[in-house]
mmCIF file of C-alpha atoms in Angstrom:
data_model
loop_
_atom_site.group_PDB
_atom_site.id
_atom_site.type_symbol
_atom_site.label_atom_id
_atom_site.label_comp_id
_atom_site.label_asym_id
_atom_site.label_seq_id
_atom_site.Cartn_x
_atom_site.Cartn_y
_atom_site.Cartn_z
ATOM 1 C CA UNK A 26 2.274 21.632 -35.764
ATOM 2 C CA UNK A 27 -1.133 20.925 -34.681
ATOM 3 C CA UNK A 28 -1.552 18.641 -31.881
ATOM 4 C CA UNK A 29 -4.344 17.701 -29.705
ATOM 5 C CA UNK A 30 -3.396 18.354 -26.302
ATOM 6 C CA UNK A 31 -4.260 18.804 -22.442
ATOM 7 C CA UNK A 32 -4.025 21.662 -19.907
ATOM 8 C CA UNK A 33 -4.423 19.715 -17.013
ATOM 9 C CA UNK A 34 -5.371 16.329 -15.705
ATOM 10 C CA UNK A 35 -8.930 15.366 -15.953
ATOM 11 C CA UNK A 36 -11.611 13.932 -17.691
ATOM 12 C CA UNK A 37 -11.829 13.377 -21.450
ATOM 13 C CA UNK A 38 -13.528 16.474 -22.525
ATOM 14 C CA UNK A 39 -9.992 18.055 -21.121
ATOM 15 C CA UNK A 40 -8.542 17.690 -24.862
ATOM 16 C CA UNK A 41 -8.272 20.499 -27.105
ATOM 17 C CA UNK A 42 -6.144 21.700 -30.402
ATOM 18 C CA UNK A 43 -3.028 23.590 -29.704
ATOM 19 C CA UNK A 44 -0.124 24.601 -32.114
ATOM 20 C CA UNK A 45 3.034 23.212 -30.632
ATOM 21 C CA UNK A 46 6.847 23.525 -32.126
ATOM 22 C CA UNK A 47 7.797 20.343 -34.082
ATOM 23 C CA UNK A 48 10.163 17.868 -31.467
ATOM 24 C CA UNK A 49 13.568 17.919 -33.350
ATOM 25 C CA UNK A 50 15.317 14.155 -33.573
ATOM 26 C CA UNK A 51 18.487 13.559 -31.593
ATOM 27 C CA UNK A 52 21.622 12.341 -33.192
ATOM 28 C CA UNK A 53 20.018 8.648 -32.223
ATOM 29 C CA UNK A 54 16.460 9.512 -33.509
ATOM 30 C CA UNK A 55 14.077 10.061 -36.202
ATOM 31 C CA UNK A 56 11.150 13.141 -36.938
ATOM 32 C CA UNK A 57 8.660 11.366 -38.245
ATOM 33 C CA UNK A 58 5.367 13.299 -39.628
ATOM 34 C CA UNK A 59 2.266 11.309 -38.133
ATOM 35 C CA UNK A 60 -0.321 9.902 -40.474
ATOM 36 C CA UNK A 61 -2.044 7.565 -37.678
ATOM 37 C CA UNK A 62 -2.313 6.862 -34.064
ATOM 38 C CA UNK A 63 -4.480 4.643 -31.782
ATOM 39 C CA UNK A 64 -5.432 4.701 -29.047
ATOM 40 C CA UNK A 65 -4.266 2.825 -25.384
ATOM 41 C CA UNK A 66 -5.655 1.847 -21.968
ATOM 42 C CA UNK A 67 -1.910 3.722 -21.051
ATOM 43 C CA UNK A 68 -3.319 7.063 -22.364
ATOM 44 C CA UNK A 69 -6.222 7.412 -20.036
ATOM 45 C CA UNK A 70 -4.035 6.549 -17.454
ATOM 46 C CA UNK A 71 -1.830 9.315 -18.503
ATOM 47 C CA UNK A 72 -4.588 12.065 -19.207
ATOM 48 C CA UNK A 73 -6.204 11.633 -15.353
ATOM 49 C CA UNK A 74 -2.721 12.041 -13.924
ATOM 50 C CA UNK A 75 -2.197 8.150 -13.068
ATOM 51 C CA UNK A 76 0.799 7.595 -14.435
ATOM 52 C CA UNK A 77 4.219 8.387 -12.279
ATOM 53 C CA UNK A 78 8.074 7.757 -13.315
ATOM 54 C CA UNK A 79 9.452 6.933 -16.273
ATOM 55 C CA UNK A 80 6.516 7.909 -17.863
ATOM 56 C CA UNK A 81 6.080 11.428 -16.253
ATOM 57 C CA UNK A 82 10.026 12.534 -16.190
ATOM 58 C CA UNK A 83 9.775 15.161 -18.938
ATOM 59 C CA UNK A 84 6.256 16.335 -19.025
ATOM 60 C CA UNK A 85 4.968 19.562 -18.576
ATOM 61 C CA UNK A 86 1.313 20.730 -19.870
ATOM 62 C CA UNK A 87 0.103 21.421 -22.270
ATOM 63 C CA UNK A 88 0.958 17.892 -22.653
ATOM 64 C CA UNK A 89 0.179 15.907 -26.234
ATOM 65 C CA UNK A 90 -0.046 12.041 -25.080
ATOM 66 C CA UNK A 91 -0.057 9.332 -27.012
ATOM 67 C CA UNK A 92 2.684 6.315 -27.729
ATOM 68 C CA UNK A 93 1.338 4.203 -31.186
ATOM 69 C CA UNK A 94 1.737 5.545 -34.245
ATOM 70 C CA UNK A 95 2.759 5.717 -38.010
ATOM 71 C CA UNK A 96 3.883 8.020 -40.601
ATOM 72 C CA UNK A 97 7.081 9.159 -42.946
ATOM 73 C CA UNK A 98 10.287 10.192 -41.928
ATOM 74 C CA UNK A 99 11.110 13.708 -42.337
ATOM 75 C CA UNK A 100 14.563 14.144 -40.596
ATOM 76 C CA UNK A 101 17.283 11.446 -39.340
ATOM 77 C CA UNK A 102 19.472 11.976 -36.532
ATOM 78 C CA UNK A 103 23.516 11.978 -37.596
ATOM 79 C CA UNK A 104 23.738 8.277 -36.067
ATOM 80 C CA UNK A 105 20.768 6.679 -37.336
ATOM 81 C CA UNK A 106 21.681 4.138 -40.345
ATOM 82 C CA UNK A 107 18.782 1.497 -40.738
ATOM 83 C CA UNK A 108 16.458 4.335 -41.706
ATOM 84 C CA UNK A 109 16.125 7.368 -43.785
ATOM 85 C CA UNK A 110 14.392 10.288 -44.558
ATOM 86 C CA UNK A 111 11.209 8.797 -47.269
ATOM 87 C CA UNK A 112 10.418 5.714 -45.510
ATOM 88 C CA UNK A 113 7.188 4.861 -44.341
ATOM 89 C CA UNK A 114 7.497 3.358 -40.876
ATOM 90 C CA UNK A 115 5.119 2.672 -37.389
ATOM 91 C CA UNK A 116 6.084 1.739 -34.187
ATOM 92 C CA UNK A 117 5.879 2.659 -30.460
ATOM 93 C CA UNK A 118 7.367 6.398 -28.772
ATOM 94 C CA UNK A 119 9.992 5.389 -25.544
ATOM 95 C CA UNK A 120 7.843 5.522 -22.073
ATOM 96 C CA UNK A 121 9.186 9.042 -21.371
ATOM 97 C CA UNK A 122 8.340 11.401 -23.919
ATOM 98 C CA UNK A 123 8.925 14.745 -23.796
ATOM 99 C CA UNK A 124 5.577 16.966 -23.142
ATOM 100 C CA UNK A 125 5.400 18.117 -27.042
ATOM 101 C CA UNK A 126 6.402 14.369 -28.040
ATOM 102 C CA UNK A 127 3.602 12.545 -27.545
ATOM 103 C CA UNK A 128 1.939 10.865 -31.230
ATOM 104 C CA UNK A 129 -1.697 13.269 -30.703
ATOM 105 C CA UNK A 130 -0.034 15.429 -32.886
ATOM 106 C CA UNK A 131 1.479 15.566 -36.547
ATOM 107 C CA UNK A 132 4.797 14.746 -35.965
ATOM 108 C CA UNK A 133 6.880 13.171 -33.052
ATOM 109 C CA UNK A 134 10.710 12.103 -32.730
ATOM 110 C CA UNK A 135 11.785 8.919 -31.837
ATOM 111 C CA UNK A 136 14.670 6.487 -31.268
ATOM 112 C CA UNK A 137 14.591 3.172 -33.391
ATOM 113 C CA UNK A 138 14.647 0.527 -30.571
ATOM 114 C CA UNK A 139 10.827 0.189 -31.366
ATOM 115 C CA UNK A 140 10.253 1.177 -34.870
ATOM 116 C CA UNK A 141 10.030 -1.149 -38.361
ATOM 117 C CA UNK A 142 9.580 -0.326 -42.060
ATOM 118 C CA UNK A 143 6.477 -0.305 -43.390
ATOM 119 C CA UNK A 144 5.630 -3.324 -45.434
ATOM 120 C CA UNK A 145 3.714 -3.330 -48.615
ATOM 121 C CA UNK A 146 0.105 -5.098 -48.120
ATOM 122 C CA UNK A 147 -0.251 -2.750 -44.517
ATOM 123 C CA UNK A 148 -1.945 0.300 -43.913
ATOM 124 C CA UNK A 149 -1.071 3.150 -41.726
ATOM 125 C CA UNK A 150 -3.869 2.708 -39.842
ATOM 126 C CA UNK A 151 -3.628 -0.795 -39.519
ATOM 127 C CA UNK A 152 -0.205 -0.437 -38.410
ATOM 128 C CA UNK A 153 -0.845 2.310 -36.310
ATOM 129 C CA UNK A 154 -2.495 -0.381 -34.307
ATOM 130 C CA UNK A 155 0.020 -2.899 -33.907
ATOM 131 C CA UNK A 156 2.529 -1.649 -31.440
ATOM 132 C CA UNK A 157 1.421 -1.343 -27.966
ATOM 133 C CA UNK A 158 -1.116 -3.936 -27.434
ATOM 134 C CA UNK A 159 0.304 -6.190 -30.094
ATOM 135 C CA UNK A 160 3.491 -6.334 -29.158
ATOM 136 C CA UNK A 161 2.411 -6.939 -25.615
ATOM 137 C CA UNK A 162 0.468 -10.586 -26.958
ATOM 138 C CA UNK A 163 3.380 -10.973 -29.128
ATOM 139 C CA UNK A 164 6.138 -10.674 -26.315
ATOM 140 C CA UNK A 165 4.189 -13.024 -23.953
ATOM 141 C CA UNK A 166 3.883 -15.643 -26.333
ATOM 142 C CA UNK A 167 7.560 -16.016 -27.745
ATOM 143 C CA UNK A 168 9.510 -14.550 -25.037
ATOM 144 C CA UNK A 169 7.762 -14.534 -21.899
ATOM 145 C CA UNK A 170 5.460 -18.037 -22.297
ATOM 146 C CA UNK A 171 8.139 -19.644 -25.074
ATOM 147 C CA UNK A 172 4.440 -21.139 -26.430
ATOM 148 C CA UNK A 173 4.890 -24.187 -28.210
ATOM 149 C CA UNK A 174 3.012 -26.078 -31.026
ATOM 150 C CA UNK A 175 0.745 -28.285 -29.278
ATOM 151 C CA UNK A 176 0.334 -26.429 -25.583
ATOM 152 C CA UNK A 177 -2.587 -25.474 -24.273
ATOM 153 C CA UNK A 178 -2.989 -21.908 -23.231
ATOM 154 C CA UNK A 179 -5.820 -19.820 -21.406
ATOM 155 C CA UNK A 180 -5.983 -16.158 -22.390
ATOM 156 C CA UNK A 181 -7.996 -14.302 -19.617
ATOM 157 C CA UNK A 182 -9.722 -11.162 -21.500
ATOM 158 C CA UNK A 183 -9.909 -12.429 -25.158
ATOM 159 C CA UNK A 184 -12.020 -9.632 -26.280
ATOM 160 C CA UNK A 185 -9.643 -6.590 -25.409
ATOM 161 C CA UNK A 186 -7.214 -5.315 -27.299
ATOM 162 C CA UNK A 187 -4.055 -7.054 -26.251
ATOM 163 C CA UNK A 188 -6.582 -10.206 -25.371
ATOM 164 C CA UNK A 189 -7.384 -10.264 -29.350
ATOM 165 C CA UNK A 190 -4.090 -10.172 -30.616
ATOM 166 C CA UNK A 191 -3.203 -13.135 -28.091
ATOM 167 C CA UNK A 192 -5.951 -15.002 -29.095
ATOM 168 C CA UNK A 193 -4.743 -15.413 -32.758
ATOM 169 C CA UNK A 194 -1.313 -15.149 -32.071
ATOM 170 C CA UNK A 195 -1.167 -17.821 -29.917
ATOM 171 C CA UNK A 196 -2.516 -20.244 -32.805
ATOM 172 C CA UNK A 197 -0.135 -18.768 -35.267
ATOM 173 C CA UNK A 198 1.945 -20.749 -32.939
ATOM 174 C CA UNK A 199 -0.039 -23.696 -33.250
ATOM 175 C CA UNK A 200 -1.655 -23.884 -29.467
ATOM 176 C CA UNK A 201 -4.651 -24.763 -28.291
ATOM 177 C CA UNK A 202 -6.312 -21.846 -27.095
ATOM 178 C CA UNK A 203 -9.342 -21.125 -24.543
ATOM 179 C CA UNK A 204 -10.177 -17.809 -23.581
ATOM 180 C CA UNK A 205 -12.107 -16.218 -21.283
ATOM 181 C CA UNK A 206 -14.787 -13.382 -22.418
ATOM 182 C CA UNK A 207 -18.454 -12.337 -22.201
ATOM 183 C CA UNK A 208 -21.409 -14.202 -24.403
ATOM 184 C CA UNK A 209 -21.506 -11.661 -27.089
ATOM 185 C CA UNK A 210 -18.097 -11.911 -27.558
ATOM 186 C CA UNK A 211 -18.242 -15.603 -28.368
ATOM 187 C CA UNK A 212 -18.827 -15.325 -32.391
ATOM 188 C CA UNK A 213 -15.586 -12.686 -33.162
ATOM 189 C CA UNK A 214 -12.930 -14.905 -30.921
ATOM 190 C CA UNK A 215 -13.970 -18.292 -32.438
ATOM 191 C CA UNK A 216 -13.520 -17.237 -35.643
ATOM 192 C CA UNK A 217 -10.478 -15.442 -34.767
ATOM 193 C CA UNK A 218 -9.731 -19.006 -33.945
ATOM 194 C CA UNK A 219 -10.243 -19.497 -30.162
ATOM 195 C CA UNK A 220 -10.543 -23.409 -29.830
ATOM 196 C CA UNK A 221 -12.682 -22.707 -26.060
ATOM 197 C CA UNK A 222 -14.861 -19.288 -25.233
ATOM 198 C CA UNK A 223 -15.390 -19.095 -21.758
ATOM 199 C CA UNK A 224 -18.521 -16.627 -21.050
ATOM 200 C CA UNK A 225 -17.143 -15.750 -17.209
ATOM 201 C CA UNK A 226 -20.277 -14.447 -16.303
ATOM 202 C CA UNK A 227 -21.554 -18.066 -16.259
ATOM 203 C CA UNK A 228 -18.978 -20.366 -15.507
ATOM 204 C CA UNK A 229 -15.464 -20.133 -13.588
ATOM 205 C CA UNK A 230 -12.470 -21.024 -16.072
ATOM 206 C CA UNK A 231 -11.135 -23.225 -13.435
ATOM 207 C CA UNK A 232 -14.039 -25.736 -13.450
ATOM 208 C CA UNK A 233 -13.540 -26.302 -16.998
ATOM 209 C CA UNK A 234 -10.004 -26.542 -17.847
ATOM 210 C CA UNK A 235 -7.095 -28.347 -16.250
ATOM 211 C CA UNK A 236 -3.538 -29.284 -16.587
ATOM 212 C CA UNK A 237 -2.583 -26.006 -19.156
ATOM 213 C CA UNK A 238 0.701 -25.210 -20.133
ATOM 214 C CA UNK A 239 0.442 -21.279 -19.623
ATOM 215 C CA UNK A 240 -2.008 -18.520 -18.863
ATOM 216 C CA UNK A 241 -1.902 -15.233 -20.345
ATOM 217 C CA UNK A 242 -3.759 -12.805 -17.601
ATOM 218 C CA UNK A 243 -5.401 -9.415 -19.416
ATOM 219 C CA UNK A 244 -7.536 -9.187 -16.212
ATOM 220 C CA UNK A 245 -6.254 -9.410 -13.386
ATOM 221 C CA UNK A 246 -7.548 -12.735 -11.960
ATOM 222 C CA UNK A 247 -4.076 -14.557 -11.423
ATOM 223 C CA UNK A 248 -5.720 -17.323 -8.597
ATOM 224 C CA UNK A 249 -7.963 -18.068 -11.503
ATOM 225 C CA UNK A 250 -5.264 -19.159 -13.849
ATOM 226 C CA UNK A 251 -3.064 -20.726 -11.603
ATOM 227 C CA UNK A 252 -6.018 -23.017 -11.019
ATOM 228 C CA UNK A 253 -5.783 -23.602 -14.617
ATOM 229 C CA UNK A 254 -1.943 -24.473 -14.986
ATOM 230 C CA UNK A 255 -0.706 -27.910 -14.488
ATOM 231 C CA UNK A 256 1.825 -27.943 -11.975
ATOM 232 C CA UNK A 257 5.207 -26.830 -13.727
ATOM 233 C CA UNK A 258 3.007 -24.232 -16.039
ATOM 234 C CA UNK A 259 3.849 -20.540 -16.507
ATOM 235 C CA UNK A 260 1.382 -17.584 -15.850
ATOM 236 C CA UNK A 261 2.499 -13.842 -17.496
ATOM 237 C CA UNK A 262 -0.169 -11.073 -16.158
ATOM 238 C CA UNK A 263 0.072 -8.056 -17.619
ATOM 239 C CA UNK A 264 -2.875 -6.815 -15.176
ATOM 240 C CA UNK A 265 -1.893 -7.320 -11.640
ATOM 241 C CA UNK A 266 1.058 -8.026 -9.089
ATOM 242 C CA UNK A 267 1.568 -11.485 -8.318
ATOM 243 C CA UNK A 268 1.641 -11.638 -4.335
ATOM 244 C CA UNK A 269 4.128 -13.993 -3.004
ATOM 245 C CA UNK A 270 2.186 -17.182 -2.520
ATOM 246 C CA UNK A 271 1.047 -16.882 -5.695
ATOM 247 C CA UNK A 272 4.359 -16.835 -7.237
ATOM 248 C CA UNK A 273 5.317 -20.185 -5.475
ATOM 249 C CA UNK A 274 2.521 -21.991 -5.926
ATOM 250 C CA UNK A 275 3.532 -25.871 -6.535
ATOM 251 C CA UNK A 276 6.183 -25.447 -8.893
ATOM 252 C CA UNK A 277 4.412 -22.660 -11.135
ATOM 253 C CA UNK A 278 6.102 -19.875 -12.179
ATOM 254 C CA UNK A 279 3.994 -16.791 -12.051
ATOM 255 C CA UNK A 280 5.479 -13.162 -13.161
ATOM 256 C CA UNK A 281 4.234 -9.513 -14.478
ATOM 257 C CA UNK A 282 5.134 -8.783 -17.842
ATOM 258 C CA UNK A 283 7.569 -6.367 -18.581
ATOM 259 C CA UNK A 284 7.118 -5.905 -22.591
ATOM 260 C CA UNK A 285 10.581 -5.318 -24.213
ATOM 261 C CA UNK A 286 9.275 -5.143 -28.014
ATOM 262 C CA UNK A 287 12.381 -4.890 -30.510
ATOM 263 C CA UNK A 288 12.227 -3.549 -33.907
ATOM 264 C CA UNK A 289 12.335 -8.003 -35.605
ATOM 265 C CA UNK A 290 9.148 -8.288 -33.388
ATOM 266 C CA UNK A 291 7.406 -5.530 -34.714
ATOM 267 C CA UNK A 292 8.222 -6.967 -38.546
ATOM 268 C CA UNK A 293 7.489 -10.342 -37.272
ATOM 269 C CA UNK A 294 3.835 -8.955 -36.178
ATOM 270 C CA UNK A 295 3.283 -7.008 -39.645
ATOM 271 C CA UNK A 296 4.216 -10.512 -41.384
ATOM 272 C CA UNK A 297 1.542 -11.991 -39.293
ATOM 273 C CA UNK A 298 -1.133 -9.383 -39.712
ATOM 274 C CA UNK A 299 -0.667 -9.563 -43.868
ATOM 275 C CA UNK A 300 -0.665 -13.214 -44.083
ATOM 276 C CA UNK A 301 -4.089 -13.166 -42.326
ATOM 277 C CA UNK A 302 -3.621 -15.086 -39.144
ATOM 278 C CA UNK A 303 -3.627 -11.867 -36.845
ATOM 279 C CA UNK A 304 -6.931 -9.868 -38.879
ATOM 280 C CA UNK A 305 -7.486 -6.781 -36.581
ATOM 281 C CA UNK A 306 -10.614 -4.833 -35.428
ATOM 282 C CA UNK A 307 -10.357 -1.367 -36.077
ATOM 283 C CA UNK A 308 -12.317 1.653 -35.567
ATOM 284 C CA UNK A 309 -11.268 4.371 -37.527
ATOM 285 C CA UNK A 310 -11.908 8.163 -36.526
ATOM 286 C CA UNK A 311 -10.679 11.499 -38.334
ATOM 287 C CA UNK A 312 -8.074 14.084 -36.897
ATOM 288 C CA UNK A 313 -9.839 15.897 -33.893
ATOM 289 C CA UNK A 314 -10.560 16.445 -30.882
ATOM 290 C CA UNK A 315 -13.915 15.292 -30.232
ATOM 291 C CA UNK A 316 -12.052 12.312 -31.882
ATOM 292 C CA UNK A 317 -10.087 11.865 -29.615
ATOM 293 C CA UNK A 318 -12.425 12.557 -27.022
ATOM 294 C CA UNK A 319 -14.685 9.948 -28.270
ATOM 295 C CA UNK A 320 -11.820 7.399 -27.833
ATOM 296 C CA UNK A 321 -11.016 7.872 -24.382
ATOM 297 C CA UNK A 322 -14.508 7.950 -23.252
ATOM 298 C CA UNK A 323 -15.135 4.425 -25.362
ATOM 299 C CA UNK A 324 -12.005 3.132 -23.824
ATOM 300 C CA UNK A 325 -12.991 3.927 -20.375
ATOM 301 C CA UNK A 326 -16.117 2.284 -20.587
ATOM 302 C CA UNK A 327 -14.764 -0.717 -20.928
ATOM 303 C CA UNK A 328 -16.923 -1.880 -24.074
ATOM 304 C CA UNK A 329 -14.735 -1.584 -26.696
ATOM 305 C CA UNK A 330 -13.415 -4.239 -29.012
ATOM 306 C CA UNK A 331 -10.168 -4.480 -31.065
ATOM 307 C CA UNK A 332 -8.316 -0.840 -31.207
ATOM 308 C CA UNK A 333 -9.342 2.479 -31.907
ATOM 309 C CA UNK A 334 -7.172 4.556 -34.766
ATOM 310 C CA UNK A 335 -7.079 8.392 -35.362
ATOM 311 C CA UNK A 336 -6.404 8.648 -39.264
ATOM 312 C CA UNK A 337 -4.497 11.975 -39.262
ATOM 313 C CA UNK A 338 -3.380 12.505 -42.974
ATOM 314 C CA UNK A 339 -2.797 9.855 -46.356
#
């Protein structure tokens, strides 16, 4: 199979197109043949060598990265009953991958613990873009945050690409929703829905908003938000450590976000994406390296909006 690969760690132009065997599925897994992936903040972490146990365990270079994706299945494992070979599917590849395994390629093998069935009225490349980033918003705001119709939440970062899917998940769950992001942002998150845009270059979120039920922290800045919370409010960071005065400040409960995505919220997050009330930005690139190339380099600069998708095969 042709996969898009690195020798070594290092900078973006580091990619380049190998032939690899095709991964063969475990009795608890699935082959499926790729027809998108998209790209993650977690991937450039991976390529410059950032990245240390789970995620390193089984790699070896050449090394094909990558952990969104969707495609067909081509081969079920001899325990695997929820799925079979035919069925159009997208989802998220475990932390450790072997070095062959990663979704830069044309076809990967997977367990089911984070995959879902394709629904009708969703593209590959649109779902190609759903798992990492939006099951992070997605886990924060019904598992982590429990957000409720009515609270008021602060998402710190509204413009990335976990901030974006929190933004509009968040009111899918009726809540009020400020968010933090810079002046030229302002236009896309209100009408994504944002009730408050922030610009942070000009004013501190913490002047401006009081008394909220929960922050969700893309950025790091978790003395910012606990500014914001009233004082039995919940912060989830999925950018920094909170230290230990910061997770007993007053009677706020502030934590890093471990994401543990199932299968029901990936459906649950295709349900929301066809019924319009999560609409995703997507850049859209063809199968190859400079591709791919392009992507990291966009990523790393830190200007990019909404989630970029390589469109491998139809």
């Amino acid at each position: 199979m042709k996969t898009i690969a690195i020798n070594q760690y290092g900078s973006a132009e580091a990619f380049t197109m190998i032939n690899m065997p095709k991964p063969e599925p475990q009795a608890d897994e699935v082959q499926v043949a790729i027809h998108a992936f998209s790209l993650n903040p977690m991937d450039i972490a991976g390529r410059m060598g950032a990245l240390s146990s789970p995620f390193t365990d089984l790699w070896s270079f050449p090394l094909v990265l990558g952990w969104d994706f969707s495609g067909v299945i081509t081969k079920v494992g001899s325990d695997i009953t929820s799925f079979k070979t035919g069925d159009a599917v997208f989802g998220s590849a475990a932390p450790a991958h072997a070095a062959n395994n990663g979704t830069y390629g044309e076809f990967i093998t997977v367990n089911t613990k984070e995959l879902a069935h394709l629904p009708s009225g969703l593209s590959f490349d649109q779902a190609a873009a759903l798992p990492i980033a939006g099951l992070t918003a997605y886990y924060g705001m019904k598992h982590n945050l429990n957000l409720q119709p009515g609270q008021k939440i602060l998402i710190q970062g509204g413009a990335g690409g976990v901030g974006l899917f929190a933004v509009q998940i968040a009111k899918a769950f009726d809540a009020y929703v400020a968010t933090t992001a810079s002046a030229n942002h302002r236009n896309l998150l209100v009408d994504l829905g944002a009730d408050e845009v922030i610009d942070y270059h000009e004013t501190n979120p913490a002047t401006v908003l009081h008394d909220y039920d929960a922050v969700f922290d893309t950025v790091g800045d978790i003395d910012t938000g606990l500014k914001v919370l009233k004082a039995d409010g919940q912060l989830a960071t999925i950018a920094a450590q909170p230290t230990d005065a910061q997770q007993y400040d007053q009677q706020k409960k502030a934590a890093f976000q471990f994401t543990q995505g199932s299968s029901e919220d990936l459906a649950d997050l295709a349900k929301l994406t066809i019924n319009g009330q999560v609409k995703l930005t997507i850049a859209t690139l063809p199968f190859a390296v400079a591709s791919v190339i392009k992507g990291h380099q966009a990523i790393e600069s830190r200007h990019t909006t909404g989630k970029i998708v390589i469109h491998v095969t139809d």
